[in-house]
Amino acid sequence: MKTIFFISFMALIACSRGGSGGGGEQPPKADTTFTNPLLSSGPDPWVLQKDGYYYFMRTLGNRLAISKTQYLDKLSNASPVTVWTPPAGMAWSTDIWAPELHFVNNKWYIYFAADSAGINSTHRIYVLENAAADPMNVGTWVFKGKLMETADKWAIDATIFTYNGSNYAAWSGWQGNSDGEQDIYIAKMQDAYTLGSRVLISKPTYPWEKISTNVFVNEGPEALFNSSGNLFLTYSANGCWTDDYCLGMLTLKPGGDPLNAADWTKSANPVFTKNTSGNAFGPGHNGFFKSPDGKEDWIIYHANSASGQGCGDQRNPRMQKVGWNTDGTPNFGVPVGTGVQIKKPSGE
């Protein structure tokens, strides 16, 4: 009798602890979703994907730092590593904006905008080079100077991409030497830090690009390719100081020449705009990346969580999946609201 009582008592304990009796707690579900924002601060987010890792950069103003993570929705767990701090008193010492990390010809490069003593009119694009295997290796970054372009005008927000075997740079610049309008330019790259002549491919023309009346803005160009190899170039319109900062898009005709302005077509309407009910004000200055398994396209961008927050550090990075229309054009949808559960990228 004691033996039977003991067995029954132990079975009761096992059931109460979630044993095989069927009345206990179920195992926790897999972590399959995430929410935006990814960080509390992160203006001008950029992501490079290489060898199973994502490398993240953002505007910090006074230095350049990289975060490395296997899963971008876990970005908050990745500690940023400062890889370069400018010396004082140089033409590139202040207002360090919109850095992008790229891997070209087996070397790492960071492209960034900077100015002298906080004087905006001196903004130009500069380049760092790193021949080490790991870009997180702080001591191997070498300053290569200005991203040289014949006109040598005000320039920010450089990105580079490869099309039909050639490398190109696109950026936001002034036509002359005074503020008032920012346009999108493109040039063929002679090497990683030398450009040919610039070509103007976009300027603010539509009313939705000219809401910020003090300065008309096209900036932050970023390349995206569809499965057929067609090239799209998104850009940010309006001043970042407004809630109406948004994305426009240029489309290169199939087989077109990126240096021929006539081969580009601008979308008549913005392709990604604010979602006021979802706490997404001024969405823009984006980047693109693939899911870990390479099957999905994703966009990373910044937005403010409240109206009127402008161009400060309250801009936070967010990401969501890019859809594709039947005609092969990207469909960005609307910015997903803060706190809304989003399915993680495929392959995680």
PDB file of N, CA, C and O in Angstrom, residues 75-126:
ATOM      1  N   LEU A  75      18.952  44.201 -33.098  1.00  0.00           N
ATOM      2  CA  LEU A  75      19.947  45.266 -33.153  1.00  0.00           C
ATOM      3  C   LEU A  75      20.223  45.882 -31.782  1.00  0.00           C
ATOM      4  O   LEU A  75      21.346  46.278 -31.485  1.00  0.00           O
ATOM      5  N   SER A  76      19.213  45.962 -30.946  1.00  0.00           N
ATOM      6  CA  SER A  76      19.401  46.587 -29.635  1.00  0.00           C
ATOM      7  C   SER A  76      20.373  45.808 -28.755  1.00  0.00           C
ATOM      8  O   SER A  76      20.894  46.361 -27.771  1.00  0.00           O
ATOM      9  N   ASN A  77      20.639  44.549 -29.095  1.00  0.00           N
ATOM     10  CA  ASN A  77      21.586  43.743 -28.321  1.00  0.00           C
ATOM     11  C   ASN A  77      23.022  43.886 -28.817  1.00  0.00           C
ATOM     12  O   ASN A  77      23.945  43.336 -28.200  1.00  0.00           O
ATOM     13  N   ALA A  78      23.214  44.581 -29.932  1.00  0.00           N
ATOM     14  CA  ALA A  78      24.543  44.725 -30.527  1.00  0.00           C
ATOM     15  C   ALA A  78      25.169  46.047 -30.079  1.00  0.00           C
ATOM     16  O   ALA A  78      24.623  47.118 -30.337  1.00  0.00           O
ATOM     17  N   SER A  79      26.306  45.968 -29.426  1.00  0.00           N
ATOM     18  CA  SER A  79      26.979  47.175 -28.937  1.00  0.00           C
ATOM     19  C   SER A  79      27.745  47.859 -30.061  1.00  0.00           C
ATOM     20  O   SER A  79      28.564  47.215 -30.729  1.00  0.00           O
ATOM     21  N   PRO A  80      27.498  49.145 -30.303  1.00  0.00           N
ATOM     22  CA  PRO A  80      28.239  49.849 -31.355  1.00  0.00           C
ATOM     23  C   PRO A  80      29.704  50.025 -30.983  1.00  0.00           C
ATOM     24  O   PRO A  80      30.039  50.279 -29.827  1.00  0.00           O
ATOM     25  N   VAL A  81      30.567  49.878 -31.979  1.00  0.00           N
ATOM     26  CA  VAL A  81      32.003  50.048 -31.796  1.00  0.00           C
ATOM     27  C   VAL A  81      32.442  51.287 -32.578  1.00  0.00           C
ATOM     28  O   VAL A  81      32.248  51.363 -33.801  1.00  0.00           O
ATOM     29  N   THR A  82      32.992  52.260 -31.894  1.00  0.00           N
ATOM     30  CA  THR A  82      33.498  53.459 -32.567  1.00  0.00           C
ATOM     31  C   THR A  82      34.760  53.094 -33.330  1.00  0.00           C
ATOM     32  O   THR A  82      35.756  52.655 -32.731  1.00  0.00           O
ATOM     33  N   VAL A  83      34.721  53.250 -34.657  1.00  0.00           N
ATOM     34  CA  VAL A  83      35.857  52.858 -35.493  1.00  0.00           C
ATOM     35  C   VAL A  83      36.690  54.046 -35.950  1.00  0.00           C
ATOM     36  O   VAL A  83      37.815  53.870 -36.425  1.00  0.00           O
ATOM     37  N   TRP A  84      36.138  55.269 -35.816  1.00  0.00           N
ATOM     38  CA  TRP A  84      36.893  56.440 -36.257  1.00  0.00           C
ATOM     39  C   TRP A  84      36.329  57.694 -35.616  1.00  0.00           C
ATOM     40  O   TRP A  84      35.114  57.882 -35.582  1.00  0.00           O
ATOM     41  N   THR A  85      37.210  58.511 -35.093  1.00  0.00           N
ATOM     42  CA  THR A  85      36.859  59.821 -34.565  1.00  0.00           C
ATOM     43  C   THR A  85      37.743  60.842 -35.255  1.00  0.00           C
ATOM     44  O   THR A  85      38.974  60.680 -35.282  1.00  0.00           O
ATOM     45  N   PRO A  86      37.182  61.883 -35.852  1.00  0.00           N
ATOM     46  CA  PRO A  86      37.996  62.812 -36.629  1.00  0.00           C
ATOM     47  C   PRO A  86      38.892  63.668 -35.739  1.00  0.00           C
ATOM     48  O   PRO A  86      38.529  63.995 -34.611  1.00  0.00           O
ATOM     49  N   PRO A  87      40.052  64.045 -36.252  1.00  0.00           N
ATOM     50  CA  PRO A  87      40.879  65.014 -35.527  1.00  0.00           C
ATOM     51  C   PRO A  87      40.213  66.385 -35.565  1.00  0.00           C
ATOM     52  O   PRO A  87      39.437  66.689 -36.470  1.00  0.00           O
ATOM     53  N   ALA A  88      40.495  67.198 -34.581  1.00  0.00           N
ATOM     54  CA  ALA A  88      39.916  68.544 -34.528  1.00  0.00           C
ATOM     55  C   ALA A  88      40.557  69.465 -35.558  1.00  0.00           C
ATOM     56  O   ALA A  88      41.702  69.263 -35.979  1.00  0.00           O
ATOM     57  N   GLY A  89      39.795  70.464 -35.975  1.00  0.00           N
ATOM     58  CA  GLY A  89      40.338  71.514 -36.819  1.00  0.00           C
ATOM     59  C   GLY A  89      40.497  71.183 -38.285  1.00  0.00           C
ATOM     60  O   GLY A  89      41.129  71.943 -39.033  1.00  0.00           O
ATOM     61  N   MET A  90      39.920  70.073 -38.731  1.00  0.00           N
ATOM     62  CA  MET A  90      40.038  69.700 -40.130  1.00  0.00           C
ATOM     63  C   MET A  90      38.758  70.054 -40.890  1.00  0.00           C
ATOM     64  O   MET A  90      37.730  70.374 -40.286  1.00  0.00           O
ATOM     65  N   ALA A  91      38.795  69.950 -42.202  1.00  0.00           N
ATOM     66  CA  ALA A  91      37.613  70.255 -43.026  1.00  0.00           C
ATOM     67  C   ALA A  91      36.526  69.210 -42.847  1.00  0.00           C
ATOM     68  O   ALA A  91      35.387  69.445 -43.254  1.00  0.00           O
ATOM     69  N   TRP A  92      36.865  68.080 -42.221  1.00  0.00           N
ATOM     70  CA  TRP A  92      35.929  66.961 -42.056  1.00  0.00           C
ATOM     71  C   TRP A  92      35.717  66.637 -40.568  1.00  0.00           C
ATOM     72  O   TRP A  92      35.426  65.502 -40.212  1.00  0.00           O
ATOM     73  N   SER A  93      35.848  67.616 -39.694  1.00  0.00           N
ATOM     74  CA  SER A  93      35.837  67.344 -38.250  1.00  0.00           C
ATOM     75  C   SER A  93      34.462  67.385 -37.607  1.00  0.00           C
ATOM     76  O   SER A  93      34.288  66.847 -36.512  1.00  0.00           O
ATOM     77  N   THR A  94      33.482  68.018 -38.239  1.00  0.00           N
ATOM     78  CA  THR A  94      32.189  68.227 -37.574  1.00  0.00           C
ATOM     79  C   THR A  94      31.018  67.845 -38.472  1.00  0.00           C
ATOM     80  O   THR A  94      31.180  67.639 -39.676  1.00  0.00           O
ATOM     81  N   ASP A  95      29.824  67.772 -37.849  1.00  0.00           N
ATOM     82  CA  ASP A  95      28.584  67.445 -38.568  1.00  0.00           C
ATOM     83  C   ASP A  95      28.759  66.230 -39.473  1.00  0.00           C
ATOM     84  O   ASP A  95      28.497  66.278 -40.685  1.00  0.00           O
ATOM     85  N   ILE A  96      29.168  65.138 -38.868  1.00  0.00           N
ATOM     86  CA  ILE A  96      29.393  63.894 -39.612  1.00  0.00           C
ATOM     87  C   ILE A  96      28.050  63.199 -39.785  1.00  0.00           C
ATOM     88  O   ILE A  96      27.440  62.757 -38.821  1.00  0.00           O
ATOM     89  N   TRP A  97      27.613  63.112 -41.046  1.00  0.00           N
ATOM     90  CA  TRP A  97      26.262  62.647 -41.350  1.00  0.00           C
ATOM     91  C   TRP A  97      26.272  61.403 -42.239  1.00  0.00           C
ATOM     92  O   TRP A  97      27.165  61.197 -43.053  1.00  0.00           O
ATOM     93  N   ALA A  98      25.209  60.628 -42.106  1.00  0.00           N
ATOM     94  CA  ALA A  98      24.810  59.579 -43.057  1.00  0.00           C
ATOM     95  C   ALA A  98      25.943  58.663 -43.504  1.00  0.00           C
ATOM     96  O   ALA A  98      26.194  58.507 -44.705  1.00  0.00           O
ATOM     97  N   PRO A  99      26.648  58.010 -42.571  1.00  0.00           N
ATOM     98  CA  PRO A  99      27.719  57.099 -42.992  1.00  0.00           C
ATOM     99  C   PRO A  99      27.171  55.815 -43.609  1.00  0.00           C
ATOM    100  O   PRO A  99      26.126  55.318 -43.201  1.00  0.00           O
ATOM    101  N   GLU A 100      27.887  55.311 -44.591  1.00  0.00           N
ATOM    102  CA  GLU A 100      27.550  54.033 -45.211  1.00  0.00           C
ATOM    103  C   GLU A 100      28.794  53.170 -45.331  1.00  0.00           C
ATOM    104  O   GLU A 100      29.834  53.624 -45.811  1.00  0.00           O
ATOM    105  N   LEU A 101      28.671  51.926 -44.913  1.00  0.00           N
ATOM    106  CA  LEU A 101      29.743  50.945 -45.028  1.00  0.00           C
ATOM    107  C   LEU A 101      29.529  50.116 -46.286  1.00  0.00           C
ATOM    108  O   LEU A 101      28.429  49.598 -46.518  1.00  0.00           O
ATOM    109  N   HIS A 102      30.585  49.984 -47.096  1.00  0.00           N
ATOM    110  CA  HIS A 102      30.517  49.199 -48.327  1.00  0.00           C
ATOM    111  C   HIS A 102      31.749  48.310 -48.438  1.00  0.00           C
ATOM    112  O   HIS A 102      32.799  48.599 -47.848  1.00  0.00           O
ATOM    113  N   PHE A 103      31.610  47.240 -49.205  1.00  0.00           N
ATOM    114  CA  PHE A 103      32.715  46.312 -49.455  1.00  0.00           C
ATOM    115  C   PHE A 103      32.974  46.298 -50.952  1.00  0.00           C
ATOM    116  O   PHE A 103      32.133  45.832 -51.732  1.00  0.00           O
ATOM    117  N   VAL A 104      34.114  46.841 -51.365  1.00  0.00           N
ATOM    118  CA  VAL A 104      34.432  47.014 -52.785  1.00  0.00           C
ATOM    119  C   VAL A 104      35.832  46.479 -53.056  1.00  0.00           C
ATOM    120  O   VAL A 104      36.803  46.884 -52.389  1.00  0.00           O
ATOM    121  N   ASN A 105      35.941  45.570 -54.027  1.00  0.00           N
ATOM    122  CA  ASN A 105      37.244  45.027 -54.425  1.00  0.00           C
ATOM    123  C   ASN A 105      38.037  44.515 -53.219  1.00  0.00           C
ATOM    124  O   ASN A 105      39.229  44.823 -53.052  1.00  0.00           O
ATOM    125  N   ASN A 106      37.336  43.761 -52.369  1.00  0.00           N
ATOM    126  CA  ASN A 106      37.954  43.094 -51.221  1.00  0.00           C
ATOM    127  C   ASN A 106      38.470  44.050 -50.148  1.00  0.00           C
ATOM    128  O   ASN A 106      39.349  43.677 -49.346  1.00  0.00           O
ATOM    129  N   LYS A 107      37.937  45.251 -50.113  1.00  0.00           N
ATOM    130  CA  LYS A 107      38.256  46.191 -49.040  1.00  0.00           C
ATOM    131  C   LYS A 107      36.966  46.833 -48.533  1.00  0.00           C
ATOM    132  O   LYS A 107      35.990  46.940 -49.264  1.00  0.00           O
ATOM    133  N   TRP A 108      37.012  47.261 -47.281  1.00  0.00           N
ATOM    134  CA  TRP A 108      35.888  47.966 -46.681  1.00  0.00           C
ATOM    135  C   TRP A 108      36.058  49.465 -46.874  1.00  0.00           C
ATOM    136  O   TRP A 108      37.175  49.989 -46.788  1.00  0.00           O
ATOM    137  N   TYR A 109      34.939  50.132 -47.107  1.00  0.00           N
ATOM    138  CA  TYR A 109      34.955  51.593 -47.226  1.00  0.00           C
ATOM    139  C   TYR A 109      33.779  52.176 -46.453  1.00  0.00           C
ATOM    140  O   TYR A 109      32.690  51.597 -46.435  1.00  0.00           O
ATOM    141  N   ILE A 110      34.013  53.308 -45.826  1.00  0.00           N
ATOM    142  CA  ILE A 110      32.933  54.087 -45.223  1.00  0.00           C
ATOM    143  C   ILE A 110      32.882  55.432 -45.934  1.00  0.00           C
ATOM    144  O   ILE A 110      33.892  56.137 -46.023  1.00  0.00           O
ATOM    145  N   TYR A 111      31.709  55.756 -46.442  1.00  0.00           N
ATOM    146  CA  TYR A 111      31.452  57.051 -47.074  1.00  0.00           C
ATOM    147  C   TYR A 111      30.604  57.878 -46.109  1.00  0.00           C
ATOM    148  O   TYR A 111      29.604  57.382 -45.578  1.00  0.00           O
ATOM    149  N   PHE A 112      30.992  59.122 -45.886  1.00  0.00           N
ATOM    150  CA  PHE A 112      30.249  59.957 -44.953  1.00  0.00           C
ATOM    151  C   PHE A 112      30.390  61.420 -45.349  1.00  0.00           C
ATOM    152  O   PHE A 112      31.329  61.805 -46.045  1.00  0.00           O
ATOM    153  N   ALA A 113      29.449  62.224 -44.913  1.00  0.00           N
ATOM    154  CA  ALA A 113      29.508  63.665 -45.132  1.00  0.00           C
ATOM    155  C   ALA A 113      30.021  64.333 -43.868  1.00  0.00           C
ATOM    156  O   ALA A 113      29.709  63.897 -42.753  1.00  0.00           O
ATOM    157  N   ALA A 114      30.811  65.391 -44.020  1.00  0.00           N
ATOM    158  CA  ALA A 114      31.321  66.134 -42.873  1.00  0.00           C
ATOM    159  C   ALA A 114      31.625  67.565 -43.311  1.00  0.00           C
ATOM    160  O   ALA A 114      31.765  67.855 -44.512  1.00  0.00           O
ATOM    161  N   ASP A 115      31.719  68.453 -42.326  1.00  0.00           N
ATOM    162  CA  ASP A 115      32.043  69.841 -42.650  1.00  0.00           C
ATOM    163  C   ASP A 115      33.101  70.384 -41.700  1.00  0.00           C
ATOM    164  O   ASP A 115      33.613  69.670 -40.827  1.00  0.00           O
ATOM    165  N   SER A 116      33.416  71.659 -41.882  1.00  0.00           N
ATOM    166  CA  SER A 116      34.444  72.327 -41.090  1.00  0.00           C
ATOM    167  C   SER A 116      33.797  73.289 -40.109  1.00  0.00           C
ATOM    168  O   SER A 116      33.032  74.175 -40.521  1.00  0.00           O
ATOM    169  N   ALA A 117      34.078  73.100 -38.818  1.00  0.00           N
ATOM    170  CA  ALA A 117      33.641  74.019 -37.756  1.00  0.00           C
ATOM    171  C   ALA A 117      32.136  74.252 -37.759  1.00  0.00           C
ATOM    172  O   ALA A 117      31.673  75.326 -37.377  1.00  0.00           O
ATOM    173  N   GLY A 118      31.381  73.248 -38.201  1.00  0.00           N
ATOM    174  CA  GLY A 118      29.938  73.366 -38.197  1.00  0.00           C
ATOM    175  C   GLY A 118      29.370  74.276 -39.260  1.00  0.00           C
ATOM    176  O   GLY A 118      28.192  74.664 -39.191  1.00  0.00           O
ATOM    177  N   ILE A 119      30.147  74.602 -40.269  1.00  0.00           N
ATOM    178  CA  ILE A 119      29.691  75.478 -41.361  1.00  0.00           C
ATOM    179  C   ILE A 119      29.111  74.593 -42.463  1.00  0.00           C
ATOM    180  O   ILE A 119      29.853  73.915 -43.180  1.00  0.00           O
ATOM    181  N   ASN A 120      27.798  74.605 -42.612  1.00  0.00           N
ATOM    182  CA  ASN A 120      27.130  73.660 -43.503  1.00  0.00           C
ATOM    183  C   ASN A 120      27.613  73.768 -44.945  1.00  0.00           C
ATOM    184  O   ASN A 120      27.718  72.750 -45.642  1.00  0.00           O
ATOM    185  N   SER A 121      27.922  74.970 -45.409  1.00  0.00           N
ATOM    186  CA  SER A 121      28.312  75.146 -46.811  1.00  0.00           C
ATOM    187  C   SER A 121      29.600  74.412 -47.154  1.00  0.00           C
ATOM    188  O   SER A 121      29.908  74.222 -48.337  1.00  0.00           O
ATOM    189  N   THR A 122      30.354  73.982 -46.149  1.00  0.00           N
ATOM    190  CA  THR A 122      31.598  73.248 -46.414  1.00  0.00           C
ATOM    191  C   THR A 122      31.400  71.739 -46.439  1.00  0.00           C
ATOM    192  O   THR A 122      32.373  70.993 -46.575  1.00  0.00           O
ATOM    193  N   HIS A 123      30.172  71.273 -46.332  1.00  0.00           N
ATOM    194  CA  HIS A 123      29.925  69.830 -46.348  1.00  0.00           C
ATOM    195  C   HIS A 123      30.403  69.197 -47.658  1.00  0.00           C
ATOM    196  O   HIS A 123      30.064  69.648 -48.753  1.00  0.00           O
ATOM    197  N   ARG A 124      31.183  68.159 -47.511  1.00  0.00           N
ATOM    198  CA  ARG A 124      31.612  67.333 -48.634  1.00  0.00           C
ATOM    199  C   ARG A 124      31.573  65.872 -48.184  1.00  0.00           C
ATOM    200  O   ARG A 124      31.389  65.571 -47.004  1.00  0.00           O
ATOM    201  N   ILE A 125      31.800  64.957 -49.120  1.00  0.00           N
ATOM    202  CA  ILE A 125      31.788  63.522 -48.830  1.00  0.00           C
ATOM    203  C   ILE A 125      33.225  63.027 -48.725  1.00  0.00           C
ATOM    204  O   ILE A 125      34.077  63.355 -49.563  1.00  0.00           O
ATOM    205  N   TYR A 126      33.480  62.217 -47.705  1.00  0.00           N
ATOM    206  CA  TYR A 126      34.821  61.703 -47.442  1.00  0.00           C
ATOM    207  C   TYR A 126      34.793  60.176 -47.354  1.00  0.00           C
ATOM    208  O   TYR A 126      33.732  59.570 -47.203  1.00  0.00           O
TER     209      TYR A 126
END
